[in-house]
Short mmCIF file of C-alpha atoms in Angstrom, two decimals:
data_model
loop_
_atom_site.label_atom_id
_atom_site.label_comp_id
_atom_site.label_asym_id
_atom_site.label_seq_id
_atom_site.Cartn_x
_atom_site.Cartn_y
_atom_site.Cartn_z
CA MET A 17 -13.51 -17.16 17.92
CA GLN A 18 -12.29 -16.84 14.70
CA ARG A 19 -8.23 -16.00 14.06
CA TYR A 20 -6.85 -13.54 11.66
CA ALA A 21 -3.44 -12.33 11.38
CA VAL A 22 -0.84 -10.07 9.66
CA PHE A 23 2.60 -11.34 8.60
CA GLY A 24 5.74 -9.51 7.84
CA SER A 25 8.88 -8.46 9.07
CA PRO A 26 9.17 -6.11 10.95
CA ILE A 27 5.94 -6.42 12.37
CA GLY A 28 6.06 -5.03 15.93
CA HIS A 29 4.96 -1.52 14.65
CA SER A 30 1.81 -2.71 12.82
CA GLN A 31 -1.44 -0.96 13.44
CA SER A 32 -3.39 -3.82 11.91
CA PRO A 33 -4.24 -5.50 15.05
CA ARG A 34 -5.61 -2.33 16.50
CA ILE A 35 -7.66 -1.72 13.23
CA HIS A 36 -9.25 -4.91 12.98
CA ALA A 37 -10.17 -5.03 16.68
CA ALA A 38 -12.16 -1.91 15.97
CA PHE A 39 -13.79 -3.15 12.73
CA ALA A 40 -14.69 -6.20 14.51
CA LYS A 41 -16.36 -4.59 17.44
CA GLN A 42 -18.22 -2.14 15.26
CA CYS A 43 -19.46 -4.90 13.32
CA GLY A 44 -20.20 -7.32 16.28
CA ILE A 45 -17.91 -10.20 15.24
CA ALA A 46 -15.91 -12.34 17.58
CA MET A 47 -12.39 -12.45 16.32
CA ASN A 48 -8.71 -12.53 17.18
CA TYR A 49 -6.05 -10.86 15.18
CA ASP A 50 -2.40 -11.20 15.83
CA ALA A 51 1.08 -9.82 14.27
CA ILE A 52 3.32 -12.67 13.14
CA GLU A 53 7.05 -11.94 12.34
CA ALA A 54 7.96 -14.02 9.51
CA GLY A 55 10.42 -13.60 6.48
CA HIS A 56 10.90 -15.41 3.24
CA ALA A 57 12.23 -18.48 4.87
CA ASP A 58 9.59 -19.11 7.23
CA PHE A 59 6.35 -17.40 6.09
CA ALA A 60 4.77 -20.66 4.48
CA ALA A 61 5.52 -22.60 7.69
CA LYS A 62 4.05 -20.17 9.85
CA LEU A 63 1.05 -19.32 7.93
CA ALA A 64 0.29 -22.90 7.89
CA ALA A 65 0.76 -23.46 11.48
CA SER A 66 -1.15 -20.29 12.67
CA GLY A 67 -4.46 -21.70 12.10
CA VAL A 68 -5.88 -18.37 10.45
CA ARG A 69 -8.99 -17.98 8.44
CA GLY A 70 -7.49 -15.23 7.01
CA ALA A 71 -4.24 -13.04 6.79
CA ASN A 72 -2.85 -9.88 5.73
CA VAL A 73 0.52 -9.83 4.48
CA THR A 74 3.09 -6.84 4.54
CA LEU A 75 6.58 -6.09 3.39
CA PRO A 76 8.55 -8.21 2.50
CA LEU A 77 5.96 -11.01 1.72
CA LYS A 78 3.45 -9.79 -0.84
CA GLU A 79 4.99 -11.67 -3.69
CA ASP A 80 5.64 -14.79 -1.40
CA ALA A 81 1.90 -14.65 -0.73
CA PHE A 82 1.02 -14.30 -4.34
CA ALA A 83 3.02 -17.35 -5.04
CA LEU A 84 1.23 -19.61 -2.45
CA CYS A 85 -2.06 -18.75 -4.18
CA MET A 86 -1.11 -18.08 -7.87
CA GLY A 87 -3.52 -20.63 -9.12
CA ASN A 88 -6.44 -19.07 -7.11
CA ALA A 89 -5.91 -15.24 -7.18
CA SER A 90 -8.07 -12.36 -7.82
CA THR A 91 -7.68 -10.15 -11.00
CA ARG A 92 -6.39 -7.48 -8.74
CA ALA A 93 -3.59 -9.78 -7.15
CA GLN A 94 -2.75 -11.14 -10.65
CA ARG A 95 -2.40 -7.71 -12.22
CA ALA A 96 -0.12 -6.86 -9.33
CA GLY A 97 1.84 -10.05 -9.14
CA ALA A 98 1.36 -9.73 -5.32
CA ALA A 99 -1.02 -10.47 -2.63
CA ASN A 100 -1.70 -8.63 0.57
CA THR A 101 -4.92 -10.55 1.64
CA LEU A 102 -5.24 -14.26 2.05
CA ILE A 103 -8.55 -15.98 2.50
CA ARG A 104 -8.61 -19.70 3.48
CA ASP A 105 -10.19 -21.74 0.89
CA GLY A 106 -10.40 -25.24 2.02
CA ASP A 107 -6.87 -26.61 2.45
CA SER A 108 -5.52 -23.68 0.25
CA TRP A 109 -5.61 -20.04 0.11
CA ARG A 110 -7.25 -17.65 -1.98
CA GLY A 111 -5.40 -14.20 -2.72
CA ASP A 112 -6.55 -10.75 -3.33
CA ASN A 113 -4.72 -7.40 -3.14
CA THR A 114 -6.58 -4.50 -1.55
CA ASP A 115 -3.63 -1.97 -1.62
CA GLY A 116 -4.60 -0.12 -4.62
CA SER A 117 -8.21 0.19 -3.91
CA GLY A 118 -7.32 1.56 -0.48
CA LEU A 119 -4.82 4.12 -1.69
CA VAL A 120 -7.28 5.34 -4.28
CA ARG A 121 -10.17 5.52 -1.85
CA ASP A 122 -8.06 7.51 0.72
CA LEU A 123 -6.60 9.77 -1.83
CA THR A 124 -10.05 10.73 -3.57
CA GLU A 125 -12.45 10.45 -0.66
CA ARG A 126 -10.49 11.44 2.29
CA HIS A 127 -8.05 14.04 0.87
CA GLY A 128 -9.99 15.09 -2.31
CA LEU A 129 -7.35 14.67 -5.00
CA ASP A 130 -8.56 14.20 -8.43
CA LEU A 131 -6.53 11.49 -9.95
CA ARG A 132 -7.66 11.80 -13.63
CA GLU A 133 -4.96 12.82 -16.13
CA ARG A 134 -2.27 13.20 -13.77
CA ARG A 135 1.30 12.44 -14.16
CA VAL A 136 2.55 10.13 -11.43
CA LEU A 137 5.99 9.02 -10.18
CA LEU A 138 5.99 5.74 -8.30
CA LEU A 139 9.36 5.08 -6.34
CA GLY A 140 9.98 1.43 -6.08
CA ALA A 141 8.71 -1.72 -7.87
CA GLY A 142 8.56 -4.38 -5.11
CA GLY A 143 5.43 -5.66 -3.46
CA ALA A 144 3.82 -2.38 -2.30
CA ALA A 145 4.60 -0.63 -5.79
CA ARG A 146 3.08 -3.68 -7.30
CA GLY A 147 -0.20 -3.44 -5.35
CA VAL A 148 -1.06 0.17 -5.99
CA ALA A 149 0.03 0.51 -9.63
CA PRO A 150 -2.82 -1.17 -11.42
CA ALA A 151 -5.40 0.74 -9.26
CA LEU A 152 -3.76 4.26 -10.07
CA LEU A 153 -4.18 3.25 -13.83
CA ASP A 154 -7.69 2.34 -13.19
CA ALA A 155 -8.35 5.80 -11.44
CA GLY A 156 -7.57 7.33 -14.88
CA ILE A 157 -4.00 8.64 -14.42
CA HIS A 158 -2.39 9.99 -17.65
CA SER A 159 0.87 8.25 -17.12
CA LEU A 160 2.89 6.41 -14.65
CA TYR A 161 6.78 6.40 -14.17
CA VAL A 162 8.10 3.55 -12.31
CA ALA A 163 11.44 4.41 -10.88
CA ASN A 164 13.69 1.76 -9.23
CA ARG A 165 17.23 1.41 -8.11
CA THR A 166 17.29 -1.79 -10.15
CA LEU A 167 15.77 -0.74 -13.62
CA ALA A 168 15.13 -4.43 -14.46
CA ARG A 169 12.64 -4.82 -11.95
CA ALA A 170 10.79 -1.60 -12.97
CA GLU A 171 10.98 -2.93 -16.48
CA ALA A 172 9.40 -6.24 -14.98
CA LEU A 173 6.43 -4.33 -13.47
CA ALA A 174 5.67 -2.17 -16.47
CA ASP A 175 5.61 -5.16 -18.62
CA ALA A 176 3.20 -7.12 -16.09
CA LEU A 177 0.76 -3.79 -16.07
CA GLY A 178 0.80 -4.25 -20.04
CA GLU A 179 0.11 -0.36 -20.83
CA PRO A 180 3.50 0.66 -22.69
CA GLY A 181 1.81 3.73 -23.92
CA ARG A 182 1.32 4.81 -20.18
CA VAL A 183 3.80 3.01 -17.81
CA HIS A 184 7.33 3.97 -18.32
CA PRO A 185 10.16 2.17 -16.39
CA ARG A 186 13.17 4.19 -15.25
CA SER A 187 16.14 3.87 -13.13
CA LEU A 188 16.67 6.28 -10.08
CA ASP A 189 19.73 7.92 -11.91
CA ASP A 190 17.01 8.98 -14.43
CA LEU A 191 15.07 11.18 -12.01
CA ALA A 192 16.85 14.55 -12.83
CA ARG A 193 15.60 14.01 -16.36
CA LEU A 194 11.92 13.30 -15.95
CA GLY A 195 10.51 16.87 -15.11
CA GLU A 196 7.78 17.78 -12.81
CA PHE A 197 4.84 15.21 -11.63
CA ASP A 198 1.38 15.86 -10.29
CA LEU A 199 1.66 13.04 -7.87
CA LEU A 200 4.82 11.39 -6.19
CA ILE A 201 4.68 8.17 -4.28
CA ASN A 202 7.33 6.64 -2.40
CA ALA A 203 6.82 2.55 -2.09
CA THR A 204 10.40 1.96 -1.32
CA SER A 205 11.32 0.35 1.88
CA ALA A 206 14.59 2.44 2.04
CA THR A 207 13.34 4.81 4.66
CA ARG A 208 12.27 2.24 7.10
CA GLY A 209 16.22 2.52 7.79
CA GLY A 210 16.19 6.13 7.69
CA SER A 211 17.79 6.56 4.37
CA LEU A 212 16.16 8.13 1.10
CA PRO A 213 17.27 8.07 -2.53
CA THR A 214 18.63 11.24 -3.67
CA LEU A 215 15.26 13.09 -5.13
CA PRO A 216 15.69 16.30 -7.23
CA MET A 217 13.52 19.00 -6.24
CA ALA A 218 12.54 19.59 -9.60
CA LEU A 219 10.39 16.40 -9.48
CA ALA A 220 7.85 18.51 -7.60
CA GLY A 221 5.82 21.57 -8.13
CA ARG A 222 3.45 23.92 -6.32
CA ARG A 223 0.24 21.87 -7.16
CA SER A 224 2.21 18.39 -6.73
CA ALA A 225 1.07 16.08 -4.11
CA ALA A 226 3.34 13.51 -2.38
CA VAL A 227 2.31 10.10 -0.55
CA ASP A 228 4.51 7.78 1.37
CA LEU A 229 2.87 4.08 1.68
CA SER A 230 4.38 3.95 4.92
CA TYR A 231 3.38 5.91 8.13
CA GLY A 232 5.06 6.86 11.47
CA GLU A 233 8.88 7.23 11.50
CA ALA A 234 9.41 5.58 8.36
CA ALA A 235 7.57 8.02 6.52
CA VAL A 236 9.41 10.85 7.84
CA PRO A 237 12.28 11.30 5.32
CA PHE A 238 10.14 11.17 2.14
CA LEU A 239 7.63 13.63 3.63
CA ALA A 240 10.28 16.25 4.88
CA TRP A 241 11.67 16.19 1.34
CA ALA A 242 8.20 16.82 -0.07
CA ARG A 243 7.43 19.88 2.12
CA ALA A 244 10.82 21.12 1.23
CA ALA A 245 10.09 20.68 -2.14
CA GLY A 246 7.06 22.65 -2.00
CA CYS A 247 4.37 19.93 -2.55
CA THR A 248 0.86 21.14 -1.56
CA GLN A 249 0.08 17.95 0.11
CA ALA A 250 2.10 15.56 1.88
CA LEU A 251 0.54 12.41 3.15
CA ASP A 252 1.53 9.30 4.93
CA GLY A 253 0.19 6.06 4.13
CA LEU A 254 -2.11 5.80 7.56
CA GLY A 255 -5.40 6.47 5.76
CA MET A 256 -4.50 3.80 2.97
CA LEU A 257 -3.53 1.15 5.75
CA VAL A 258 -7.21 1.67 7.17
CA GLU A 259 -9.00 1.62 3.78
CA GLN A 260 -7.28 -1.52 2.42
CA ALA A 261 -7.93 -3.21 6.13
CA ALA A 262 -11.69 -2.41 5.54
CA GLU A 263 -11.45 -4.01 2.14
CA SER A 264 -9.75 -7.05 3.78
CA PHE A 265 -12.22 -7.35 6.37
CA LEU A 266 -14.95 -7.17 3.73
CA LEU A 267 -13.47 -10.18 1.85
CA TRP A 268 -13.42 -12.29 4.98
CA HIS A 269 -16.82 -10.91 6.65
CA GLY A 270 -19.02 -9.97 3.85
CA LEU A 271 -19.16 -6.66 5.83
CA ARG A 272 -17.61 -3.08 5.11
CA PRO A 273 -16.98 -1.41 8.38
CA GLU A 274 -17.04 2.43 8.50
CA THR A 275 -13.38 3.67 8.54
CA GLU A 276 -13.46 7.24 9.35
CA ALA A 277 -13.63 7.13 13.26
CA VAL A 278 -10.86 4.33 13.23
CA TYR A 279 -8.62 6.62 10.92
CA ALA A 280 -9.01 9.60 13.31
CA GLU A 281 -8.39 7.47 16.48
CA LEU A 282 -5.00 6.16 14.72
CA ARG A 283 -4.20 9.87 13.55
CA ALA A 284 -4.52 11.00 17.09
CA ARG A 285 -2.36 8.47 18.55
CA ASN A 286 0.32 9.02 15.94
CA ASP A 287 1.26 12.08 18.32
CA GLY A 288 1.53 14.50 15.55
CA LEU A 289 4.69 12.56 14.24
CA VAL A 290 3.46 12.99 10.78
CA THR A 291 0.45 15.06 9.56
CA ALA A 292 -1.97 14.13 7.12
CA ASP A 293 -2.01 17.31 5.26
#
């Protein structure tokens, strides 16, 4: 029986075990997939002791995971400076980042968004933001504004992306002067505590779409703001979660599972707390 797990904190809410159990059943693979609580101080030790063949990594450990596999990381993980997927490679780990491809697939194929030439605001500059930023640029967006409470972290992400003509670091204090965006993405962890940075309504227009990379209760404050601001679509991160999981499953097993039925089941289980459209 192959063993896999997701590491993070908090982790009790994670839908990843349910998703990977459905994928394994669909593909006829015998595997266990657990959720393991871990923080910065004990992540490496718990990963080593777990005996897993592969792992997903969520908040707040994606940059920690990248540090563990820095010499054996995919181009996607290197560009992001963060890893959300680990694959055992002998006595060490190979790292990848499937967040960006999962987000783009969800937005374009499930929700019909055309990302080409779009003006995008990315709130946050941590591991979640780092994971999706390169894929957004590759999808053909016009420009990416990275707004973070600490400007230095936004500048560090912009430097890592290496496209100064398209990527613009900003402080949250600058938001009132940035104008309207076609796509607004919340990649901060602030809403997990029920709070949301002050966001001017002028950031969104009638054709704007908004996405929170979280799902469930954590996504409620930002999506409520998006609807009040008049966004045409207000999406949570459940679809992205399923799509990035499918990409991780492919890396581990060489098979890409079908995602739509799994997404539909999770959407129904979400009890209408956060609607997808």
